[in-house]
Amino acid sequence: MIELPTTDDPVRIIQGDCLDILRELPDGCVDAVVTDPPYGVGLKYASFEDSKENVSSLAKLWLPEALRVSKIVAFTPGKGRERLYPEPTWTLGWAMTSGGGLCSCGFQCYHP
């Protein structure tokens, strides 16, 4: 079992496989899970095929565990990839006046 921080040491970084660690943690034990998972855009990883199907399947494993242990789960799905994940209860985004990314309609000014 993973030892959680005490009040004397309020911050702890745990390194390892995210899913393995999440499964070891008790319900509601952390304030936030913040992550930047693969986007399903075909990037080459040593141990993961970054396809839309694999990202969607993997999200069905880690996201329920993250929601179980945390008050807030924040991650960047990438614009146009939001539907690979279960529908959120709310979405925070940032707006850029200069069109900071591409989308099917040209430049976009919003990122989830």
Coordinates of N, CA, C and O in Angstrom, one line a residue:
M1 N 0.9 -1.2 0.0 CA 0.0 0.0 0.0 C 0.9 1.2 0.0 O 1.9 1.3 0.7
I2 N 0.5 2.3 -0.7 CA 1.2 3.5 -0.8 C 1.0 4.3 0.4 O -0.1 4.5 0.9
E3 N 2.1 4.8 1.0 CA 1.9 5.7 2.2 C 1.6 7.1 1.7 O 2.3 7.7 0.9
L4 N 0.6 7.7 2.3 CA 0.2 9.1 1.9 C 0.9 10.1 2.8 O 1.4 9.7 3.9
P5 N 1.1 11.4 2.4 CA 1.8 12.4 3.2 C 1.1 12.6 4.5 O -0.1 12.4 4.6
T6 N 1.9 13.0 5.5 CA 1.3 13.4 6.8 C 1.1 14.9 6.7 O 1.5 15.6 5.8
T7 N 0.5 15.5 7.8 CA 0.3 16.9 7.8 C 1.7 17.7 7.9 O 1.8 18.8 7.5
D8 N 2.7 17.0 8.4 CA 4.1 17.6 8.4 C 4.7 17.7 7.0 O 5.6 18.5 6.7
D9 N 4.2 16.8 6.1 CA 4.8 16.7 4.7 C 3.6 16.7 3.8 O 3.2 15.6 3.3
P10 N 3.0 17.8 3.4 CA 1.7 17.8 2.7 C 1.8 17.4 1.2 O 0.8 17.2 0.6
V11 N 3.0 17.4 0.7 CA 3.2 17.1 -0.7 C 4.0 15.8 -0.9 O 5.0 15.6 -0.3
R12 N 3.5 15.0 -1.8 CA 4.3 13.7 -2.1 C 4.1 13.4 -3.6 O 3.0 13.4 -4.1
I13 N 5.2 13.2 -4.3 CA 5.2 12.8 -5.7 C 5.4 11.3 -5.7 O 6.4 10.9 -5.2
I14 N 4.6 10.6 -6.4 CA 4.7 9.2 -6.5 C 5.0 8.8 -8.0 O 4.2 9.2 -8.8
Q15 N 6.1 8.2 -8.2 CA 6.4 7.8 -9.6 C 6.1 6.4 -9.9 O 6.4 5.5 -9.0
G16 N 5.5 6.1 -11.0 CA 5.2 4.7 -11.4 C 4.1 4.7 -12.4 O 3.7 5.8 -13.0
D17 N 3.6 3.5 -12.7 CA 2.5 3.4 -13.6 C 1.2 4.0 -13.0 O 0.8 3.6 -11.9
C18 N 0.7 5.0 -13.6 CA -0.5 5.7 -13.1 C -1.6 4.8 -12.7 O -2.2 4.9 -11.6
L19 N -2.0 3.9 -13.5 CA -3.1 3.0 -13.2 C -2.8 2.1 -12.0 O -3.7 1.9 -11.1
D20 N -1.6 1.6 -11.9 CA -1.3 0.8 -10.8 C -1.3 1.6 -9.5 O -1.8 1.1 -8.4
I21 N -0.8 2.8 -9.5 CA -0.8 3.6 -8.3 C -2.2 4.1 -7.9 O -2.6 4.0 -6.8
L22 N -3.0 4.5 -8.9 CA -4.4 4.9 -8.6 C -5.2 3.7 -7.9 O -6.0 3.9 -7.0
R23 N -5.0 2.5 -8.4 CA -5.7 1.4 -7.8 C -5.3 1.1 -6.4 O -6.1 0.4 -5.7
E24 N -4.1 1.5 -6.0 CA -3.7 1.3 -4.6 C -4.2 2.3 -3.6 O -4.1 2.1 -2.4
L25 N -4.6 3.5 -4.1 CA -5.0 4.6 -3.3 C -6.4 4.4 -2.7 O -7.3 4.0 -3.5
P26 N -6.6 4.8 -1.5 CA -8.0 4.8 -1.0 C -8.9 5.9 -1.5 O -8.4 6.9 -2.0
D27 N -10.2 5.7 -1.4 CA -11.2 6.6 -2.0 C -10.9 8.0 -1.4 O -10.7 8.2 -0.1
G28 N -11.0 9.1 -2.2 CA -11.0 10.4 -1.7 C -9.8 10.9 -1.0 O -9.8 11.8 -0.2
C29 N -8.6 10.3 -1.3 CA -7.4 10.6 -0.5 C -6.6 11.7 -1.1 O -5.6 12.1 -0.4
V30 N -6.8 12.2 -2.3 CA -6.0 13.3 -2.8 C -6.9 14.5 -3.2 O -8.1 14.3 -3.5
D31 N -6.3 15.6 -3.3 CA -7.1 16.8 -3.7 C -7.3 16.9 -5.2 O -8.3 17.3 -5.6
A32 N -6.2 16.5 -6.0 CA -6.3 16.7 -7.4 C -5.5 15.7 -8.1 O -4.4 15.3 -7.6
V33 N -6.0 15.2 -9.2 CA -5.2 14.4 -10.2 C -5.1 15.3 -11.4 O -6.1 15.7 -12.0
V34 N -3.8 15.7 -11.8 CA -3.6 16.5 -12.9 C -2.7 15.8 -13.9 O -1.6 15.3 -13.5
T35 N -3.1 15.6 -15.1 CA -2.4 14.7 -16.0 C -2.5 15.3 -17.5 O -3.4 16.1 -17.8
D36 N -1.6 14.8 -18.3 CA -1.6 15.2 -19.7 C -1.5 13.9 -20.5 O -0.5 13.5 -21.0
P37 N -2.6 13.1 -20.7 CA -2.6 11.8 -21.3 C -2.4 11.9 -22.8 O -2.5 13.0 -23.4
P38 N -2.1 10.8 -23.5 CA -2.0 10.8 -24.9 C -3.2 11.4 -25.6 O -4.3 11.2 -25.1
Y39 N -3.1 12.0 -26.8 CA -4.2 12.6 -27.5 C -4.8 11.7 -28.5 O -5.8 12.1 -29.1
G40 N -4.3 10.6 -28.8 CA -4.8 9.8 -29.9 C -4.5 10.3 -31.3 O -5.3 10.3 -32.2
V41 N -3.3 10.8 -31.4 CA -2.9 11.5 -32.7 C -1.8 10.7 -33.4 O -1.2 11.2 -34.4
G42 N -1.6 9.5 -33.0 CA -0.6 8.6 -33.7 C 0.9 8.8 -33.4 O 1.7 8.4 -34.1
L43 N 1.2 9.5 -32.3 CA 2.6 9.7 -31.9 C 3.2 8.3 -31.5 O 2.5 7.4 -31.1
K44 N 4.5 8.2 -31.7 CA 5.2 7.0 -31.4 C 5.7 6.9 -30.0 O 6.5 7.8 -29.6
Y45 N 5.2 6.0 -29.2 CA 5.7 5.7 -27.8 C 6.3 4.3 -27.8 O 5.9 3.5 -28.6
A46 N 7.2 4.1 -26.9 CA 7.8 2.8 -26.8 C 6.9 1.7 -26.4 O 7.0 0.6 -26.9
S47 N 5.9 2.0 -25.6 CA 5.0 0.9 -25.1 C 3.5 1.2 -25.2 O 2.7 0.6 -24.6
F48 N 3.1 2.2 -26.1 CA 1.7 2.5 -26.3 C 1.5 3.0 -27.7 O 2.2 3.8 -28.2
E49 N 0.5 2.4 -28.3 CA 0.1 2.9 -29.7 C -1.0 4.0 -29.5 O -2.1 3.8 -29.0
D50 N -0.6 5.2 -29.9 CA -1.4 6.4 -29.6 C -2.5 6.6 -30.7 O -2.5 7.5 -31.4
S51 N -3.4 5.6 -30.7 CA -4.5 5.7 -31.6 C -5.8 6.2 -30.8 O -5.8 6.1 -29.6
K52 N -6.8 6.7 -31.5 CA -8.0 7.1 -30.9 C -8.6 6.0 -30.1 O -9.1 6.2 -29.0
E53 N -8.6 4.8 -30.7 CA -9.3 3.7 -30.0 C -8.5 3.3 -28.7 O -9.2 3.0 -27.7
N54 N -7.2 3.3 -28.7 CA -6.4 3.0 -27.5 C -6.6 4.0 -26.4 O -6.7 3.7 -25.3
V55 N -6.6 5.3 -26.8 CA -6.8 6.4 -25.9 C -8.2 6.3 -25.2 O -8.3 6.4 -24.0
S56 N -9.2 6.0 -26.0 CA -10.5 5.9 -25.5 C -10.7 4.7 -24.5 O -11.2 4.8 -23.4
S57 N -10.1 3.5 -24.9 CA -10.1 2.3 -24.1 C -9.3 2.6 -22.8 O -9.8 2.2 -21.7
L58 N -8.2 3.2 -22.8 CA -7.4 3.5 -21.7 C -8.1 4.4 -20.7 O -8.0 4.3 -19.5
A59 N -8.7 5.4 -21.3 CA -9.5 6.4 -20.4 C -10.5 5.7 -19.6 O -10.8 6.1 -18.5
K60 N -11.2 4.7 -20.1 CA -12.2 4.0 -19.4 C -11.6 3.2 -18.2 O -12.3 2.8 -17.3
L61 N -10.3 3.0 -18.2 CA -9.6 2.4 -17.1 C -9.1 3.4 -16.0 O -9.4 3.2 -14.8
W62 N -8.4 4.4 -16.5 CA -7.8 5.3 -15.5 C -8.7 6.4 -15.0 O -8.6 6.8 -13.8
L63 N -9.6 6.9 -15.8 CA -10.5 8.0 -15.4 C -11.4 7.7 -14.2 O -11.5 8.4 -13.2
P64 N -12.1 6.5 -14.2 CA -12.9 6.2 -13.0 C -12.1 6.1 -11.7 O -12.5 6.5 -10.7
E65 N -10.8 5.5 -11.9 CA -9.9 5.4 -10.7 C -9.5 6.8 -10.2 O -9.5 7.1 -9.0
A66 N -9.2 7.7 -11.1 CA -8.8 9.1 -10.8 C -10.0 9.8 -10.1 O -9.8 10.5 -9.1
L67 N -11.2 9.6 -10.6 CA -12.4 10.2 -10.0 C -12.7 9.7 -8.6 O -13.1 10.4 -7.7
R68 N -12.4 8.4 -8.4 CA -12.6 7.7 -7.1 C -11.7 8.3 -6.0 O -12.1 8.5 -4.9
V69 N -10.4 8.6 -6.4 CA -9.5 9.0 -5.3 C -9.4 10.5 -5.1 O -8.8 10.9 -4.2
S70 N -10.0 11.3 -6.0 CA -9.7 12.7 -6.0 C -10.9 13.6 -6.0 O -12.0 13.2 -6.5
K71 N -10.8 14.8 -5.5 CA -11.9 15.8 -5.6 C -12.0 16.4 -6.9 O -13.0 16.8 -7.4
I72 N -10.8 16.6 -7.6 CA -10.8 17.2 -8.9 C -9.9 16.4 -9.8 O -8.8 15.9 -9.4
V73 N -10.3 16.1 -11.1 CA -9.5 15.5 -12.1 C -9.3 16.5 -13.2 O -10.4 16.9 -13.8
A74 N -8.1 16.9 -13.5 CA -7.9 17.9 -14.6 C -6.9 17.3 -15.6 O -5.9 16.8 -15.2
F75 N -7.3 17.3 -16.8 CA -6.4 16.9 -17.9 C -6.7 17.6 -19.2 O -7.8 18.2 -19.3
T76 N -5.7 17.6 -20.1 CA -5.9 18.2 -21.4 C -6.2 17.2 -22.4 O -5.3 16.5 -22.8
P77 N -7.4 17.0 -22.9 CA -7.7 16.0 -24.0 C -7.2 16.5 -25.3 O -7.0 15.7 -26.2
G78 N -6.9 17.8 -25.5 CA -6.6 18.3 -26.8 C -7.8 18.7 -27.6 O -8.8 18.0 -27.5
K79 N -7.8 19.8 -28.3 CA -9.0 20.2 -29.0 C -9.3 19.2 -30.1 O -8.5 18.7 -30.8
G80 N -10.6 18.8 -30.2 CA -11.0 17.8 -31.1 C -10.9 16.4 -30.6 O -11.4 15.4 -31.3
R81 N -10.4 16.2 -29.4 CA -10.2 14.8 -28.9 C -11.1 14.7 -27.6 O -11.1 13.6 -27.0
E82 N -11.9 15.7 -27.3 CA -12.7 15.6 -26.1 C -13.6 14.4 -26.0 O -13.9 13.8 -25.0
R83 N -14.1 14.0 -27.2 CA -15.1 12.9 -27.2 C -14.5 11.5 -27.0 O -15.2 10.5 -27.0
L84 N -13.2 11.4 -27.0 CA -12.5 10.1 -26.7 C -12.7 9.8 -25.2 O -12.4 8.7 -24.8
Y85 N -13.1 10.7 -24.4 CA -13.2 10.6 -22.9 C -14.7 10.6 -22.5 O -15.5 11.3 -23.2
P86 N -15.0 10.1 -21.4 CA -16.4 10.2 -20.9 C -16.7 11.7 -20.7 O -15.9 12.5 -20.5
E87 N -18.0 12.0 -20.9 CA -18.4 13.4 -20.9 C -18.2 14.0 -19.5 O -18.6 13.4 -18.5
P88 N -17.5 15.1 -19.3 CA -17.2 15.7 -18.0 C -18.4 16.4 -17.4 O -19.4 16.7 -18.1
T89 N -18.4 16.7 -16.1 CA -19.4 17.4 -15.5 C -19.2 18.9 -15.7 O -20.2 19.7 -15.7
W90 N -18.0 19.3 -16.0 CA -17.7 20.7 -16.4 C -16.4 20.7 -17.2 O -15.6 19.8 -17.1
T91 N -16.2 21.8 -17.9 CA -15.0 22.0 -18.7 C -14.4 23.4 -18.5 O -15.2 24.3 -18.6
L92 N -13.2 23.4 -18.2 CA -12.4 24.7 -18.1 C -11.6 24.8 -19.4 O -11.0 23.9 -19.9
G93 N -11.6 26.0 -19.9 CA -10.8 26.2 -21.1 C -10.1 27.6 -21.1 O -10.4 28.4 -20.2
W94 N -9.2 27.7 -22.0 CA -8.6 29.0 -22.1 C -8.7 29.6 -23.5 O -8.8 28.8 -24.5
A95 N -8.9 30.9 -23.6 CA -9.1 31.5 -24.9 C -7.8 32.3 -25.3 O -7.2 32.9 -24.4
M96 N -7.5 32.2 -26.6 CA -6.3 32.9 -27.0 C -6.7 33.8 -28.2 O -7.4 33.4 -29.1
T97 N -6.3 35.1 -28.1 CA -6.7 36.0 -29.2 C -6.1 35.8 -30.5 O -6.5 36.2 -31.5
S98 N -5.0 35.0 -30.5 CA -4.2 34.9 -31.8 C -4.4 33.6 -32.5 O -3.7 33.3 -33.5
G99 N -5.4 32.8 -32.1 CA -5.6 31.5 -32.8 C -4.4 30.6 -32.6 O -3.6 30.4 -33.5
G100 N -4.3 30.0 -31.4 CA -3.2 29.2 -31.0 C -3.1 27.8 -31.5 O -2.4 27.0 -31.0
G101 N -4.0 27.4 -32.4 CA -4.0 26.0 -32.8 C -4.8 25.8 -34.1 O -5.5 26.8 -34.5
L102 N -4.7 24.7 -34.7 CA -5.5 24.4 -35.9 C -6.7 23.5 -35.6 O -6.6 22.7 -34.7
C103 N -7.7 23.7 -36.4 CA -8.9 22.8 -36.3 C -9.4 22.6 -37.7 O -8.9 23.2 -38.7
S104 N -10.5 21.8 -37.9 CA -11.0 21.6 -39.2 C -11.5 22.8 -39.9 O -11.6 22.9 -41.1
C105 N -11.8 23.9 -39.1 CA -12.3 25.1 -39.7 C -11.2 26.2 -39.9 O -11.4 27.3 -40.3
G106 N -9.9 25.8 -39.6 CA -8.8 26.8 -39.7 C -8.2 26.9 -38.4 O -7.9 26.0 -37.7
F107 N -7.9 28.2 -38.0 CA -7.3 28.4 -36.7 C -8.4 28.5 -35.6 O -9.5 28.9 -35.8
Q108 N -8.0 28.1 -34.4 CA -9.0 28.1 -33.3 C -8.4 29.0 -32.1 O -7.2 29.2 -32.1
C109 N -9.2 29.5 -31.3 CA -8.8 30.3 -30.2 C -9.2 29.8 -28.8 O -9.2 30.5 -27.8
Y110 N -9.6 28.5 -28.8 CA -10.1 27.9 -27.5 C -9.4 26.5 -27.4 O -9.3 25.8 -28.3
H111 N -9.0 26.2 -26.2 CA -8.5 24.9 -25.8 C -9.2 24.4 -24.5 O -9.2 25.2 -23.6
P112 N -9.7 23.2 -24.5 CA -10.3 22.7 -23.3 C -9.2 22.4 -22.2 O -8.1 22.1 -22.5

